[in-house]
Coordinates of C-alpha atoms and ligand atoms in Angstrom, one line a residue:
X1 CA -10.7 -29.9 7.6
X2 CA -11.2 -26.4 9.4
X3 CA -9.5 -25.9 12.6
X4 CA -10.2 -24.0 15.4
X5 CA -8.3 -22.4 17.9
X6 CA -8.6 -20.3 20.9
X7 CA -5.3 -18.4 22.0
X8 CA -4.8 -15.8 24.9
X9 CA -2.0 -13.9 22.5
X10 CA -2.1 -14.6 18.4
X11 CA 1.1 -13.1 16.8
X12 CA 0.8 -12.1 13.1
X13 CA 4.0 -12.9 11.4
X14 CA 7.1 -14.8 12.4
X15 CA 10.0 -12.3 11.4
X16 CA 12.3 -10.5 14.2
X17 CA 9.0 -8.7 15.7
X18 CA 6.9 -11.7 15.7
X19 CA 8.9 -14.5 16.9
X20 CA 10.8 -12.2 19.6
X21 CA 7.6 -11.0 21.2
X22 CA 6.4 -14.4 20.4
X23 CA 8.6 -16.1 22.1
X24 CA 8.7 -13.8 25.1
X25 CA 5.2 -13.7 25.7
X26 CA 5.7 -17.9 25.9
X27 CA 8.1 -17.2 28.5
X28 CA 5.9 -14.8 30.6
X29 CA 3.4 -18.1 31.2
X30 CA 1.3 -16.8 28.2
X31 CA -0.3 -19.5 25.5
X32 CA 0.6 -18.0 22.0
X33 CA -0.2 -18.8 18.3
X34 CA 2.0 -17.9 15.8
X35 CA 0.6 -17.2 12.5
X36 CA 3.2 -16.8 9.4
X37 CA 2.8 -17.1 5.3
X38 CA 6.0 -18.7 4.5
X39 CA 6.9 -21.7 5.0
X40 CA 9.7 -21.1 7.3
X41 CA 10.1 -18.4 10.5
X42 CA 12.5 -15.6 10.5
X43 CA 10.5 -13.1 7.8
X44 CA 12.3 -11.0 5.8
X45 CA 15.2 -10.4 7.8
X46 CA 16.2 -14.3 8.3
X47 CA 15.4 -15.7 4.7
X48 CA 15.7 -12.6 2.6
X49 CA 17.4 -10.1 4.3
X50 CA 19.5 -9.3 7.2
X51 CA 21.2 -12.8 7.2
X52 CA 21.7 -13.7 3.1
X53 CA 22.9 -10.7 2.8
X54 CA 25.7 -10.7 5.4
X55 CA 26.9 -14.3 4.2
X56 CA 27.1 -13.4 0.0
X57 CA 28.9 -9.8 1.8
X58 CA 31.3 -12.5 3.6
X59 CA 32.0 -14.1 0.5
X60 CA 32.8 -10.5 -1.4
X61 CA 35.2 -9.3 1.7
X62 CA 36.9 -12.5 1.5
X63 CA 37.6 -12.2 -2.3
X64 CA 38.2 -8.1 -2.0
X65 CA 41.0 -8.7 1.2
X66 CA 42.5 -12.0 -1.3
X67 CA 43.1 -9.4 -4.3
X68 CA 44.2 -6.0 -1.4
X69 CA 46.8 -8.8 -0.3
X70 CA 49.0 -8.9 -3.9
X71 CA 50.2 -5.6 -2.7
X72 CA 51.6 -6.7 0.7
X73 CA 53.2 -9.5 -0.5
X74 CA 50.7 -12.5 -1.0
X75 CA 49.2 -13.4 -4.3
X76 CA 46.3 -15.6 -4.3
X77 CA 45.1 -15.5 -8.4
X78 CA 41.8 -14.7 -10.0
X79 CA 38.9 -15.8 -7.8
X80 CA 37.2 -18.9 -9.4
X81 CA 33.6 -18.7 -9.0
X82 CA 31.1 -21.4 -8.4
X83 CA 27.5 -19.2 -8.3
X84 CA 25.9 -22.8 -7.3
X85 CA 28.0 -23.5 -4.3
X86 CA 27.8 -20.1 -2.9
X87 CA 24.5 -20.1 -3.2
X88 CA 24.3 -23.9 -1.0
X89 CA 26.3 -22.1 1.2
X90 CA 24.3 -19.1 2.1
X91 CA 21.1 -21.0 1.7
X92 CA 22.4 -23.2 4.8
X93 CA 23.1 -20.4 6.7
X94 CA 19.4 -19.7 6.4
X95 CA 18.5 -23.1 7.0
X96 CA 20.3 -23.4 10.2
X97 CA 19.2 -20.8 12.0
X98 CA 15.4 -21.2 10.2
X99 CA 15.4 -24.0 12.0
X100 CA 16.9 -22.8 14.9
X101 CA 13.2 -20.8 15.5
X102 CA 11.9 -23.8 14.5
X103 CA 13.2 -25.5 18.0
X104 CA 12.6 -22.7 19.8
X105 CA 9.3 -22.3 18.9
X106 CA 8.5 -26.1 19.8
X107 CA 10.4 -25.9 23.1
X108 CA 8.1 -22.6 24.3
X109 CA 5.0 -24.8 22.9
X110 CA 4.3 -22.1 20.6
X111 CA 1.6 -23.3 18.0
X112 CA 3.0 -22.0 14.8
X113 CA -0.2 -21.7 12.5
X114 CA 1.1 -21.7 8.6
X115 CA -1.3 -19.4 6.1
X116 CA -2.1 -16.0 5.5
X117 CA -3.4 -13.8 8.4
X118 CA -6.9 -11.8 8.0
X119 CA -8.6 -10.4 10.7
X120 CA -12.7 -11.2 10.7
X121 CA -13.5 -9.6 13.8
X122 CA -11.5 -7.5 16.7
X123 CA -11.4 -11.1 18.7
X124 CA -10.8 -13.5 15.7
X125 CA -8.1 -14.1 12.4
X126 CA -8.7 -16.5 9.8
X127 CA -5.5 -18.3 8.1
X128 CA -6.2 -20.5 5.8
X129 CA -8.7 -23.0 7.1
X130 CA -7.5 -22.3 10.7
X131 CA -10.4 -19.7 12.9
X132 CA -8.4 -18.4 15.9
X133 CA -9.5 -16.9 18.5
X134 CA -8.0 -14.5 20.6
X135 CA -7.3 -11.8 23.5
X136 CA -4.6 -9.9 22.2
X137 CA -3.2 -9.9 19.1
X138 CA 0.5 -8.2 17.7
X139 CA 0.8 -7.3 14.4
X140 CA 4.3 -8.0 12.8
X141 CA 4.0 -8.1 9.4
X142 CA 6.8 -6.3 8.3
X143 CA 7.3 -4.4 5.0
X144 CA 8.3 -5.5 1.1
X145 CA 10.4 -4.1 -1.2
X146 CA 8.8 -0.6 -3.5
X147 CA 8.5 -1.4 -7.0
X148 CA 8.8 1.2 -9.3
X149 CA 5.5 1.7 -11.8
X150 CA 7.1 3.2 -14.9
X151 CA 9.7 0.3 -15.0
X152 CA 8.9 -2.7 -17.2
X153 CA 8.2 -6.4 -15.4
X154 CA 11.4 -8.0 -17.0
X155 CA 13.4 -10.8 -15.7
X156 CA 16.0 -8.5 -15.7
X157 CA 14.8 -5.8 -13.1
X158 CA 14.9 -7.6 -9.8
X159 CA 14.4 -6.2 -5.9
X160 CA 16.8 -7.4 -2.9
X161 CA 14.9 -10.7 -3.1
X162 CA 15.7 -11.3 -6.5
X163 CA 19.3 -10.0 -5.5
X164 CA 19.6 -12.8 -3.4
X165 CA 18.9 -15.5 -5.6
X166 CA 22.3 -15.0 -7.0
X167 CA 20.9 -16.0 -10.5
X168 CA 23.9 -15.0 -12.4
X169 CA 26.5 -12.3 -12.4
X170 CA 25.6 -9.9 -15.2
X171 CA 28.4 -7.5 -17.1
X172 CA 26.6 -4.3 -16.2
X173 CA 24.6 -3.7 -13.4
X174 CA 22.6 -0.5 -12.2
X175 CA 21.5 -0.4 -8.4
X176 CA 18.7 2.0 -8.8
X177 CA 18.8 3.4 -5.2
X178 CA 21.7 4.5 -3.0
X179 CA 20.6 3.4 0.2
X180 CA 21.5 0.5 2.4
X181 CA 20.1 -1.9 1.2
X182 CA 21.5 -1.0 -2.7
X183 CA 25.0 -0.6 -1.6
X184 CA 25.3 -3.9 0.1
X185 CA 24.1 -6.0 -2.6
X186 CA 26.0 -3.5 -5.0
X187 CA 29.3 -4.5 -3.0
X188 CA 28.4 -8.5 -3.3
X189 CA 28.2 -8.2 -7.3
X190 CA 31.0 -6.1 -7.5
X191 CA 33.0 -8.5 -5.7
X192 CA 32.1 -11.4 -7.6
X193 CA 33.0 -9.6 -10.8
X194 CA 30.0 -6.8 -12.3
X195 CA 30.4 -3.4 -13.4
X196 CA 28.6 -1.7 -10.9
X197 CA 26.8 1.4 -11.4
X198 CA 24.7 3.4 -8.7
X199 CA 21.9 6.2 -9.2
X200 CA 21.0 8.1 -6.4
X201 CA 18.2 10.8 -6.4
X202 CA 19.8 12.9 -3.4
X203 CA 23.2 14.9 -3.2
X204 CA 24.3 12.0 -1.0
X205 CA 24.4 7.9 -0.6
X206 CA 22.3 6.7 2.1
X207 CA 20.6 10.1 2.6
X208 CA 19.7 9.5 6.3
X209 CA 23.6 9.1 7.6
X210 CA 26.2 12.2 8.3
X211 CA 27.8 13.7 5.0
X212 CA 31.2 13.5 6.1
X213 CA 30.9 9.2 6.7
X214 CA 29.3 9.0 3.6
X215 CA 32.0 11.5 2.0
X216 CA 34.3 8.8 3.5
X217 CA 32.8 6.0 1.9
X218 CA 31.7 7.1 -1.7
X219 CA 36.0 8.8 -1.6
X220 CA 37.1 5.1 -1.0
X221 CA 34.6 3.4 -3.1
X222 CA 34.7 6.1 -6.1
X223 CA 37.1 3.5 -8.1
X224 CA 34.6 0.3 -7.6
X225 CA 31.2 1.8 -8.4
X226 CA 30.3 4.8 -11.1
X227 CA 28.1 6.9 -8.6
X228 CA 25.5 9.3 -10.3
X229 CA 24.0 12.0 -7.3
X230 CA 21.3 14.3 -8.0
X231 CA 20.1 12.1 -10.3
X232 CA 17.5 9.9 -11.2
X233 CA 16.2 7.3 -13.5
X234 CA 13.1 8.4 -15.9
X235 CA 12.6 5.6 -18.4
X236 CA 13.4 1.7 -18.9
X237 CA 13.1 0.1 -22.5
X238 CA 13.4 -3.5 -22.2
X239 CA 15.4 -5.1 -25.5
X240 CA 16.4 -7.9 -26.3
X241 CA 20.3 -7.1 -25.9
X242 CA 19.7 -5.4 -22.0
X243 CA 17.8 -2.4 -20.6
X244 CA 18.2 0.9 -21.8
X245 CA 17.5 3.8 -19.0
X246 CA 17.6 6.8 -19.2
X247 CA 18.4 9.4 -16.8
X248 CA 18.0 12.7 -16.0
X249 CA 19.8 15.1 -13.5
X250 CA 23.2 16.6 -12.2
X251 CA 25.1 13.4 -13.6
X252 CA 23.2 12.0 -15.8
X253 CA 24.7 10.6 -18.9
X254 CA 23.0 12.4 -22.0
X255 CA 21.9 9.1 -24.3
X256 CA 20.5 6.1 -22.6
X257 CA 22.6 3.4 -21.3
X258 CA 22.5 -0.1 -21.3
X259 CA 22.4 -2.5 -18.4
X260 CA 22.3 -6.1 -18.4
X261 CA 20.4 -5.8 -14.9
X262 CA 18.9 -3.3 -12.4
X263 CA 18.2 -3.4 -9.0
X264 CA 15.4 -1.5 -7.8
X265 CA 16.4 -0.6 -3.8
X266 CA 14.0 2.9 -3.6
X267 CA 13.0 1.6 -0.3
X268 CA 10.4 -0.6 1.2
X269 CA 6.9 -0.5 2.0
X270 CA 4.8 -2.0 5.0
X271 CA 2.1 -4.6 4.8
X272 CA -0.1 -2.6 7.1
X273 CA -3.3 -2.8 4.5
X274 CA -3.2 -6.4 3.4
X275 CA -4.6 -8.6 6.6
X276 CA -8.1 -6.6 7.0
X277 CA -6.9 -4.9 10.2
X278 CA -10.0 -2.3 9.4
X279 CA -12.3 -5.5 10.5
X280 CA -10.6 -5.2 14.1
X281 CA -11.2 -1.6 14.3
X282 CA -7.3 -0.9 13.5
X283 CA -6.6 2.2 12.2
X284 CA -3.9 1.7 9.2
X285 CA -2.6 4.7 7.4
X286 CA -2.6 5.1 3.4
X287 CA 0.7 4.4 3.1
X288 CA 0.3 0.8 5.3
X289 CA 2.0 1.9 8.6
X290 CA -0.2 1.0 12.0
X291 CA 0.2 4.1 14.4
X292 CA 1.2 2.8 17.7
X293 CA 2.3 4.6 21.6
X294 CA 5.6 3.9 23.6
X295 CA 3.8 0.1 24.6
X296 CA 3.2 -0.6 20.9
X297 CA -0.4 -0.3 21.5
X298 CA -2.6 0.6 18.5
X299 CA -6.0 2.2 19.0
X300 CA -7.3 -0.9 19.8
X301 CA -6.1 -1.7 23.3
X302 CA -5.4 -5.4 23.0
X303 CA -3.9 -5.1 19.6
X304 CA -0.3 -4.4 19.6
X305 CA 1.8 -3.9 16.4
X306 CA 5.3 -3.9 15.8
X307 CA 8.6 -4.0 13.9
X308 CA 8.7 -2.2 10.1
X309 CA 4.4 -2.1 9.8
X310 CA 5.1 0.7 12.9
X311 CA 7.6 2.4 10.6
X312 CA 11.6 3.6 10.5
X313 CA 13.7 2.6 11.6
X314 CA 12.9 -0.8 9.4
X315 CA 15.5 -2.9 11.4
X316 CA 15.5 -6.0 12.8
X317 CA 17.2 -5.1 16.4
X318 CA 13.9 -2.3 16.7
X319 CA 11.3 -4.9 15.9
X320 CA 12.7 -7.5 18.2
X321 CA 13.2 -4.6 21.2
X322 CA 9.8 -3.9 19.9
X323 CA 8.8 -7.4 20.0
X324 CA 9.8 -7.5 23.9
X325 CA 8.1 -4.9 25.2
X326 CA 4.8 -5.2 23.2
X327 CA 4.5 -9.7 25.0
X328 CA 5.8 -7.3 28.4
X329 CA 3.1 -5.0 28.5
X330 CA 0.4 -7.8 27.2
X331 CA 1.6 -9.8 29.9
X332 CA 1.1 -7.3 32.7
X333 CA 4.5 -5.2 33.1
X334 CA 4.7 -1.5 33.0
X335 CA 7.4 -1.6 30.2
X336 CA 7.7 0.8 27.3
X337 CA 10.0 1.6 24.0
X338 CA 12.0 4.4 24.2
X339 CA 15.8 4.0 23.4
X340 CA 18.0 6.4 23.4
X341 CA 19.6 5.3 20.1
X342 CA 18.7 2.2 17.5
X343 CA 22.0 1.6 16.1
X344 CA 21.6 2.1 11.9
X345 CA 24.7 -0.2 9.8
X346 CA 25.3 -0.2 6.5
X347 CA 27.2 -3.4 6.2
X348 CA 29.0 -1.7 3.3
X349 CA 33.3 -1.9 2.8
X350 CA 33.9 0.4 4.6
X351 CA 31.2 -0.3 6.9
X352 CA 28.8 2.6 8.0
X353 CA 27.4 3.2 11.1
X354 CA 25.8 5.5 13.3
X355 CA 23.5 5.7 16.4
X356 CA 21.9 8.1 18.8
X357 CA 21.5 11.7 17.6
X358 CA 23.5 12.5 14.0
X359 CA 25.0 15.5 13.9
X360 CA 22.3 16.3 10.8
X361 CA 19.5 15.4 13.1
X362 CA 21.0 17.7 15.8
X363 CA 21.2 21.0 13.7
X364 CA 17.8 19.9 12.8
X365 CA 16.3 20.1 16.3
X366 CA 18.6 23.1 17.2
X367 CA 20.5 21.0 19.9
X368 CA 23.7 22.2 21.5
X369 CA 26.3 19.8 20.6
X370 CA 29.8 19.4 19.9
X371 CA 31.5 16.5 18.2
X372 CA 34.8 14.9 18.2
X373 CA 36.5 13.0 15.9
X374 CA 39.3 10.6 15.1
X375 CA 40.3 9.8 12.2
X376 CA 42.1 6.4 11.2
X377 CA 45.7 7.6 9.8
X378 CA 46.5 8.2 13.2
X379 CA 45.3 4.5 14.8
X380 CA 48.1 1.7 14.8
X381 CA 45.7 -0.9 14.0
X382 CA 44.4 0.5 11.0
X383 CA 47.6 1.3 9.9
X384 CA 48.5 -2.1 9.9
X385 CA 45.6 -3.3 8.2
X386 CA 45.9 -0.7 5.3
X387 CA 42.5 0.6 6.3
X388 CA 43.2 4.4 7.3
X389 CA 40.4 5.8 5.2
X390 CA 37.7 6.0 8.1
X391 CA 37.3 7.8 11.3
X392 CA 35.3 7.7 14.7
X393 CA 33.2 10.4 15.4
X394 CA 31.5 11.1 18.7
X395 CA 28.6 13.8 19.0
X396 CA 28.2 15.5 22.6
X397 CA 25.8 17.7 24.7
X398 CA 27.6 21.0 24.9
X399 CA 25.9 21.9 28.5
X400 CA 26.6 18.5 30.1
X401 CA 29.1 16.7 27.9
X402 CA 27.4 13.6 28.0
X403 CA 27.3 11.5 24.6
X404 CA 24.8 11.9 23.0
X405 CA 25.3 9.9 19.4
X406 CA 27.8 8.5 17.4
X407 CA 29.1 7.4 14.0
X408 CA 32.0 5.5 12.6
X409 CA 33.0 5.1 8.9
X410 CA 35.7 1.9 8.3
X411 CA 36.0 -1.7 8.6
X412 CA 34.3 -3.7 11.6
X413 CA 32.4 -0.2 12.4
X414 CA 29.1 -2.1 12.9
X415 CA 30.8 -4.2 15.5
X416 CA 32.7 -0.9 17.1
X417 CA 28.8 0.6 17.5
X418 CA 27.6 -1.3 20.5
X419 CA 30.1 0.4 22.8
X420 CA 29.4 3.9 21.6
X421 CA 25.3 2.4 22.0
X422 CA 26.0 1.8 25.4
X423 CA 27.9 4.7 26.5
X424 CA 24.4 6.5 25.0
X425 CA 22.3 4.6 27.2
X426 CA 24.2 4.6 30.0
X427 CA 24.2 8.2 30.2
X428 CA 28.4 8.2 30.2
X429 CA 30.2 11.5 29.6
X430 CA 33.4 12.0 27.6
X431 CA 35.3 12.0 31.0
X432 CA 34.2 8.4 31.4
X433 CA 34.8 7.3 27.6
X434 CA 38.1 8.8 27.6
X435 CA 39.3 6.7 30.9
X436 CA 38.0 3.6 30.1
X437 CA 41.1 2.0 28.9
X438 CA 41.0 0.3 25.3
X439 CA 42.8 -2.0 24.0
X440 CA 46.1 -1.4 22.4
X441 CA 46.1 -1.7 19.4
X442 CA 42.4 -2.2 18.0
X443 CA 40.2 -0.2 16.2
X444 CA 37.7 0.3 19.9
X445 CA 40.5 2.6 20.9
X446 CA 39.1 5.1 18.2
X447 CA 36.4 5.7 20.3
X448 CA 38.3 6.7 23.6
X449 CA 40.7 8.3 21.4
X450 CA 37.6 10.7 19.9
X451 CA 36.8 11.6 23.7
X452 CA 40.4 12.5 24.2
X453 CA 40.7 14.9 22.0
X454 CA 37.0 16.2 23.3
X455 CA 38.6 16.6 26.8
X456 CA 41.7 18.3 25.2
X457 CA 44.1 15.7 26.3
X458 CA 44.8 14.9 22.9
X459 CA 46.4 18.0 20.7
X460 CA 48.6 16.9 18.1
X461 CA 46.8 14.5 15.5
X462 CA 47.9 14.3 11.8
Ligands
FAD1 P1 9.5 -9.0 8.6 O1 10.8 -9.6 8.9 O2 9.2 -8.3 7.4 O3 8.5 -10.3 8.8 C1 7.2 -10.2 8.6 C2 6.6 -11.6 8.4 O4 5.2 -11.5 8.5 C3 7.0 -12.1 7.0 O5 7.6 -13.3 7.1 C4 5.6 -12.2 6.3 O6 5.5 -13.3 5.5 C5 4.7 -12.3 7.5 N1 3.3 -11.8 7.3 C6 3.0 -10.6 6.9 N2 1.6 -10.4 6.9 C7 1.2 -11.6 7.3 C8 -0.1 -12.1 7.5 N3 -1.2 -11.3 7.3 N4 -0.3 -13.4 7.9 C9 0.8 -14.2 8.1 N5 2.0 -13.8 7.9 C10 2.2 -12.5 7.5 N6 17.8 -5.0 9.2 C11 18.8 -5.0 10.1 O7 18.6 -4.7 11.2 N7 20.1 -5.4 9.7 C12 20.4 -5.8 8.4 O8 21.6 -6.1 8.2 C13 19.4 -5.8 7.5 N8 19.6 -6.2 6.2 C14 18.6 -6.3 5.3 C15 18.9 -6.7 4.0 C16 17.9 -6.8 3.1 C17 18.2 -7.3 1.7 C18 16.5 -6.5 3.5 C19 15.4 -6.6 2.5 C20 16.2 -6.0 4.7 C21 17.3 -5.9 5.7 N9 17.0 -5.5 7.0 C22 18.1 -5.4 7.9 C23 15.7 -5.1 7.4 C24 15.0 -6.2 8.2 O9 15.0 -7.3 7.4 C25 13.7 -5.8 8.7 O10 13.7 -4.6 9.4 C26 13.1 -6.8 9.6 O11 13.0 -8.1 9.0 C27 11.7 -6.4 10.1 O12 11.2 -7.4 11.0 P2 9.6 -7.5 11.2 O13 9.4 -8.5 12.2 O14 9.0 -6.2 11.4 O15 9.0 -8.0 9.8

């Protein structure tokens, strides 16, 4: 039977974006419908992203630390395996905090509507036999993973979704893609026991981070992954005994290769052109992205979008600060979007991580900057967790010495961010880093340390 239902805000999708502004507008007094395709909430980054992800990379760290510990004295054995068990395991993960949103949901008395999205008119959405009918609308339909067209569709070739699934753990496995994404799946299946090889088209893993934390990373990694730069893949043959590629580039092996599995991470695309936005009067570009100003308004003034459809950086913390501000400024309050810095991780070992201005991005716009950095060998705590191969770097305004972005290469550098984040948006300058006093010893002290030796206080490092 066809429903119908009138709404004053209908939210379209339920991943970070969606169910952050959704559940903000419900708190602001406003009545919201909640429209999502799958069968849970959360969207990509809850049931195939952000969170599967970070529990299969808990598994790997735990069996990488058990075999780093032989050399301090502590042997643990081989790592037995049990693929079905860790998949229970992370599936619950997901569970638990699927249902989580869930509750939440239910306690704001958000109607969650279940079916696909399409807009009919720029007051009304049809999903599935439901007609809503609305005010203001916010698009948060997120993004899916690029396929590549010259590959063949083979059981074999799977994205980050298929990734996931933990299906098996083949021999040889190509991560087609040196981003993000690629790396931290690359890291799980290394862990658990494939030869990992990654292909990357630039001169440089995860092209949008600063060459010397990546120069870090790929020095530490070079003996767990074969890493071909400057190259790229330009055929796939499908047998029956694995998939041949070939390559072509800088370091491209000269016959074709064989691979028992590839994962394609080239980057994903938004959903932008699949829910008849045009039918609303919303302008979408060709490649799916909805262009949107600082209140996440689209060219139609009660339609909002947010999150990946709006466009980089495709993270979960921007769509749910996103999220926020779009239910803010529906709801009447003069809010807009305008960090100073969305923190970017690559949940990697060693972790990568930087936010505010890189120093790239800074030659780039011709700032005047100057950067500090520590590096590892000379911090106590790294040291004694025979992890010395990263460093902390902090990037300044010459003029006013205020921080102005940051980046850290090591373990736990994801966690370290937030402070460096906040010192950003707090406007602190290396005067105030440098006498806030640290901890002794943790890795945090890095980042005091880094404003140190900006100040001059510190000359005699390693
Ligand atoms: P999504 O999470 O993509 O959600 C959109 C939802 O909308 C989907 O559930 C979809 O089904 C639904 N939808 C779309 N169109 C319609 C429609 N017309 N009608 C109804 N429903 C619709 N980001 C991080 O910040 N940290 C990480 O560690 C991280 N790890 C990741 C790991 C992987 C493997 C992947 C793939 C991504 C990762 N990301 C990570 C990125 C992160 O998942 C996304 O940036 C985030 O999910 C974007 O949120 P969103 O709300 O814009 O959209």
């Amino acid at each position: 039977m066809s429903k119908e239902i009138k709404t004053q805000v209908v939210v379209l999708g339920a991943g970070p974006g969606g169910y952050s502004a959704a559940f903000r507008a419900a708190d602001l007094g406003l009545d919201v419908t909640l429209v999502e395709a799958r069968d849970t909430l959360g969207g990509v980054c809850l049931n195939v992203g952000c969170i599967p992800s970070k529990a299969l990379l808990h598994v790997a760290k735990v069996i990488d630390d058990a075999k780093e510990m032989a050399s301090h004295g502590v042997s643990f054995g081989a790592p037995e395996i049990d693929l079905d068990k860790i998949r229970a395991w992370k599936d619950k993960v997901v569970g638990q905090l699927t249902k989580g949103l869930d509750g939440m949901a239910k306690m704001r008395k958000v109607k969650v509507v279940n079916g696909y999205g399409k807009f009919t008119g720029a007051n009304t959405l049809q999903a599935g036999d439901t007609t809503i009918t609305f005010e203001h609308a916010i698009i948060a339909a997120g993004s899916e993973p690029v396929a590549l067209p010259f590959i063949p569709k083979d059981d074999r070739v799977i994205d980050s979704t298929g990734a996931l699934e933990l299906k098996d753990i083949p021999g040889e496995m190509l991560v087609l893609g040196g981003g993000i994404i690629g790396l931290e799946m690359g890291t799980v299946y290394r862990a658990l026991g494939s030869k990992v090889s990654v292909v990357e088209f630039a001169d440089q893993l995860v092209p949008a981070a600063d060459a010397d934390i990546v120069k870090a990373y790929t020095k530490f990694n070079s003996k767990n992954f074969n890493i071909m730069l400057s190259t790229k893949v330009v055929g796939v043959e499908a047998k029956k005994d694995g998939l041949y590629v070939t390559f072509e580039g800088k370091n491209a092996p000269e016959k074709a290769v064989r691979y028992d599995k590839i994962l394609v991470a080239v980057g994903r695309k938004p959903n932008g052109n699949l829910m008849d936005a045009a039918k609303a009067g919303v302008n979408v570009d060709e490649r799916g992205f909805i262009n949107v100003d600082k209140q996440l308004r689209t060219n139609v003034k009660h339609i909002h979008a947010i999150g990946d459809v709006v466009g980089q950086p495709m993270l979960a913390h921007k769509a749910v600060h996103e999220g926020h501000v779009a239910a803010e400024v529906i709801a009447g309050m003069k809010h807009y979007f305008d960090p100073r810095g969305i923190p970017s991780v690559a949940y990697t070992d060693p972790e990568m991580a930087w936010v505010g201005v890189t120093e790239k991005e800074a030659k780039e716009q011709g700032l005047k900057y100057e950067a500090a950095t520590f590096p590892w060998a000379a911090s106590g705590r790294a040291i004694a967790s025979a992890r010395t191969e990263g460093f902390t770097k902090l990037i300044f305004d010459k003029e006013t010495h205020r921080i102005i972005g940051g980046a850290i290469v090591g373990i736990n550098a994801g966690e370290m961010l937030g402070e460096i984040g906040l010192a950003i948006e707090m406007g602190a300058d290396a005067e105030d880093i440098a006498l806030t006093i640290h901890a002794h010893p943790t890795l945090n002290e890095s980042i005091g340390l880094a404003a140190e030796i900006y100040e001059g206080s510190i000359t005699d490092l390693p």
